Amino acid sequence: MLLGVANTTMPTPVLVAGGALCLLGGYLVGVVAGPDTPQRTTAVVSSFTAAGDRLCLKGEAVKDADGAEDGVLCGTWRRSAASSSTPVKGQEFRFVLVRGQDSDRKPATLIYGDVVR
């Protein structure tokens, strides 16, 4: 038996405040030390070729992007299941870029996004 061990209770408001501080601290650590999330940006469709889903974008958001040539960035468009329309030159396009390598170990750009409605 445990003799001499006292049973203490903490007031409920103190317990709730302590729990809230722990949650806030965990959130802040996650925000500061967590992974960077890609930003969704907007550009203008320069061209789109349905064969191979080749999409080229131009504008401030892509002019300095890795792989852009003369202010135009081209890549393979990966559309969502909800996407029913194809991009047309001059339309505004909201996207996220993912850079990687294709099967031949060449640099590849995937463009995830859709036309802004």
mmCIF file of C-alpha atoms in Angstrom:
data_model
loop_
_atom_site.group_PDB
_atom_site.id
_atom_site.type_symbol
_atom_site.label_atom_id
_atom_site.label_comp_id
_atom_site.label_asym_id
_atom_site.label_seq_id
_atom_site.Cartn_x
_atom_site.Cartn_y
_atom_site.Cartn_z
ATOM 1 C CA MET A 1 0.000 0.000 0.000
ATOM 2 C CA LEU A 2 1.041 3.548 -0.606
ATOM 3 C CA LEU A 3 1.042 5.296 2.698
ATOM 4 C CA GLY A 4 1.741 8.961 2.997
ATOM 5 C CA VAL A 5 0.770 9.813 -0.586
ATOM 6 C CA ALA A 6 -1.588 12.734 -0.651
ATOM 7 C CA ASN A 7 -4.384 13.129 -3.157
ATOM 8 C CA THR A 8 -4.593 16.670 -4.484
ATOM 9 C CA THR A 9 -7.074 18.056 -6.941
ATOM 10 C CA MET A 10 -6.651 20.968 -9.269
ATOM 11 C CA PRO A 11 -9.434 23.506 -9.766
ATOM 12 C CA THR A 12 -11.208 23.064 -13.118
ATOM 13 C CA PRO A 13 -10.433 26.568 -14.492
ATOM 14 C CA VAL A 14 -6.713 26.021 -13.876
ATOM 15 C CA LEU A 15 -6.880 22.644 -15.629
ATOM 16 C CA VAL A 16 -8.727 24.118 -18.630
ATOM 17 C CA ALA A 17 -6.283 27.047 -18.876
ATOM 18 C CA GLY A 18 -3.315 24.655 -18.741
ATOM 19 C CA GLY A 19 -4.803 22.505 -21.499
ATOM 20 C CA ALA A 20 -5.466 25.560 -23.657
ATOM 21 C CA LEU A 21 -1.863 26.727 -23.226
ATOM 22 C CA CYS A 22 -0.584 23.288 -24.244
ATOM 23 C CA LEU A 23 -2.743 23.303 -27.380
ATOM 24 C CA LEU A 24 -1.657 26.832 -28.289
ATOM 25 C CA GLY A 25 1.995 25.922 -27.751
ATOM 26 C CA GLY A 26 1.648 22.842 -29.957
ATOM 27 C CA TYR A 27 -0.014 24.875 -32.683
ATOM 28 C CA LEU A 28 2.747 27.503 -32.623
ATOM 29 C CA VAL A 29 5.481 24.855 -32.750
ATOM 30 C CA GLY A 30 3.709 23.235 -35.708
ATOM 31 C CA VAL A 31 3.421 26.521 -37.582
ATOM 32 C CA VAL A 32 7.038 27.514 -37.009
ATOM 33 C CA ALA A 33 8.700 24.115 -37.412
ATOM 34 C CA GLY A 34 6.163 22.487 -39.763
ATOM 35 C CA PRO A 35 6.647 21.874 -43.481
ATOM 36 C CA ASP A 36 6.278 24.671 -45.994
ATOM 37 C CA THR A 37 3.052 24.410 -47.940
ATOM 38 C CA PRO A 38 2.903 25.368 -51.594
ATOM 39 C CA GLN A 39 1.182 28.613 -52.399
ATOM 40 C CA ARG A 40 -1.620 28.681 -54.903
ATOM 41 C CA THR A 41 -0.839 31.393 -57.391
ATOM 42 C CA THR A 42 -2.530 32.827 -60.452
ATOM 43 C CA ALA A 43 -1.184 33.311 -63.978
ATOM 44 C CA VAL A 44 -2.554 33.673 -67.514
ATOM 45 C CA VAL A 45 -2.804 30.760 -69.948
ATOM 46 C CA SER A 46 -0.302 31.262 -72.767
ATOM 47 C CA SER A 47 -1.192 28.040 -74.599
ATOM 48 C CA PHE A 48 -2.707 24.614 -74.048
ATOM 49 C CA THR A 49 -2.227 21.456 -76.084
ATOM 50 C CA ALA A 50 -4.691 18.676 -75.297
ATOM 51 C CA ALA A 51 -2.300 16.010 -76.554
ATOM 52 C CA GLY A 52 -0.235 15.316 -73.463
ATOM 53 C CA ASP A 53 -2.031 18.031 -71.467
ATOM 54 C CA ARG A 54 0.791 20.506 -72.177
ATOM 55 C CA LEU A 55 -0.002 23.833 -70.492
ATOM 56 C CA CYS A 56 2.013 27.044 -70.709
ATOM 57 C CA LEU A 57 1.462 29.936 -68.312
ATOM 58 C CA LYS A 58 2.755 33.510 -68.278
ATOM 59 C CA GLY A 59 2.695 36.345 -65.774
ATOM 60 C CA GLU A 60 4.388 37.628 -62.637
ATOM 61 C CA ALA A 61 3.787 34.385 -60.742
ATOM 62 C CA VAL A 62 5.794 32.259 -63.187
ATOM 63 C CA LYS A 63 8.376 34.573 -64.742
ATOM 64 C CA ASP A 64 11.022 33.710 -62.126
ATOM 65 C CA ALA A 65 9.916 30.109 -61.540
ATOM 66 C CA ASP A 66 12.427 27.312 -61.965
ATOM 67 C CA GLY A 67 12.110 26.117 -65.571
ATOM 68 C CA ALA A 68 10.538 29.283 -67.002
ATOM 69 C CA GLU A 69 11.873 30.524 -70.327
ATOM 70 C CA ASP A 70 11.264 34.108 -71.486
ATOM 71 C CA GLY A 71 8.625 34.578 -68.781
ATOM 72 C CA VAL A 72 6.631 31.500 -69.840
ATOM 73 C CA LEU A 73 6.473 28.279 -67.846
ATOM 74 C CA CYS A 74 5.309 25.088 -69.520
ATOM 75 C CA GLY A 75 4.465 21.781 -67.915
ATOM 76 C CA THR A 76 2.032 18.904 -67.744
ATOM 77 C CA TRP A 77 -1.408 19.889 -66.467
ATOM 78 C CA ARG A 78 -2.874 17.629 -63.808
ATOM 79 C CA ARG A 79 -6.550 18.440 -63.471
ATOM 80 C CA SER A 80 -8.893 17.619 -60.639
ATOM 81 C CA ALA A 81 -11.788 15.207 -61.044
ATOM 82 C CA ALA A 82 -14.190 18.157 -60.826
ATOM 83 C CA SER A 83 -12.529 19.977 -63.734
ATOM 84 C CA SER A 84 -14.682 19.826 -66.847
ATOM 85 C CA SER A 85 -13.275 22.672 -68.951
ATOM 86 C CA THR A 86 -9.990 23.013 -70.769
ATOM 87 C CA PRO A 87 -7.904 26.176 -70.501
ATOM 88 C CA VAL A 88 -8.036 28.685 -73.334
ATOM 89 C CA LYS A 89 -5.354 31.254 -74.156
ATOM 90 C CA GLY A 90 -5.863 34.412 -72.108
ATOM 91 C CA GLN A 91 -7.839 32.811 -69.263
ATOM 92 C CA GLU A 92 -6.775 33.277 -65.661
ATOM 93 C CA PHE A 93 -5.454 30.039 -64.138
ATOM 94 C CA ARG A 94 -4.951 29.275 -60.421
ATOM 95 C CA PHE A 95 -2.293 26.633 -59.830
ATOM 96 C CA VAL A 96 0.379 24.949 -57.729
ATOM 97 C CA LEU A 97 3.692 23.918 -59.301
ATOM 98 C CA VAL A 98 5.503 20.696 -58.502
ATOM 99 C CA ARG A 99 8.992 20.216 -59.917
ATOM 100 C CA GLY A 100 10.478 16.758 -60.253
ATOM 101 C CA GLN A 101 11.996 14.367 -62.759
ATOM 102 C CA ASP A 102 10.371 12.268 -65.437
ATOM 103 C CA SER A 103 11.178 8.611 -66.134
ATOM 104 C CA ASP A 104 14.280 9.645 -68.134
ATOM 105 C CA ARG A 105 15.588 11.646 -65.133
ATOM 106 C CA LYS A 106 14.946 14.931 -66.976
ATOM 107 C CA PRO A 107 13.449 17.891 -65.080
ATOM 108 C CA ALA A 108 9.649 17.885 -65.256
ATOM 109 C CA THR A 109 7.040 20.425 -64.180
ATOM 110 C CA LEU A 110 3.575 19.372 -63.078
ATOM 111 C CA ILE A 111 0.896 22.060 -62.903
ATOM 112 C CA TYR A 112 -2.036 21.310 -60.604
ATOM 113 C CA GLY A 113 -4.917 23.741 -60.932
ATOM 114 C CA ASP A 114 -7.894 25.000 -62.870
ATOM 115 C CA VAL A 115 -9.285 27.996 -64.708
ATOM 116 C CA VAL A 116 -10.536 30.760 -62.419
ATOM 117 C CA ARG A 117 -14.274 31.089 -62.840
#
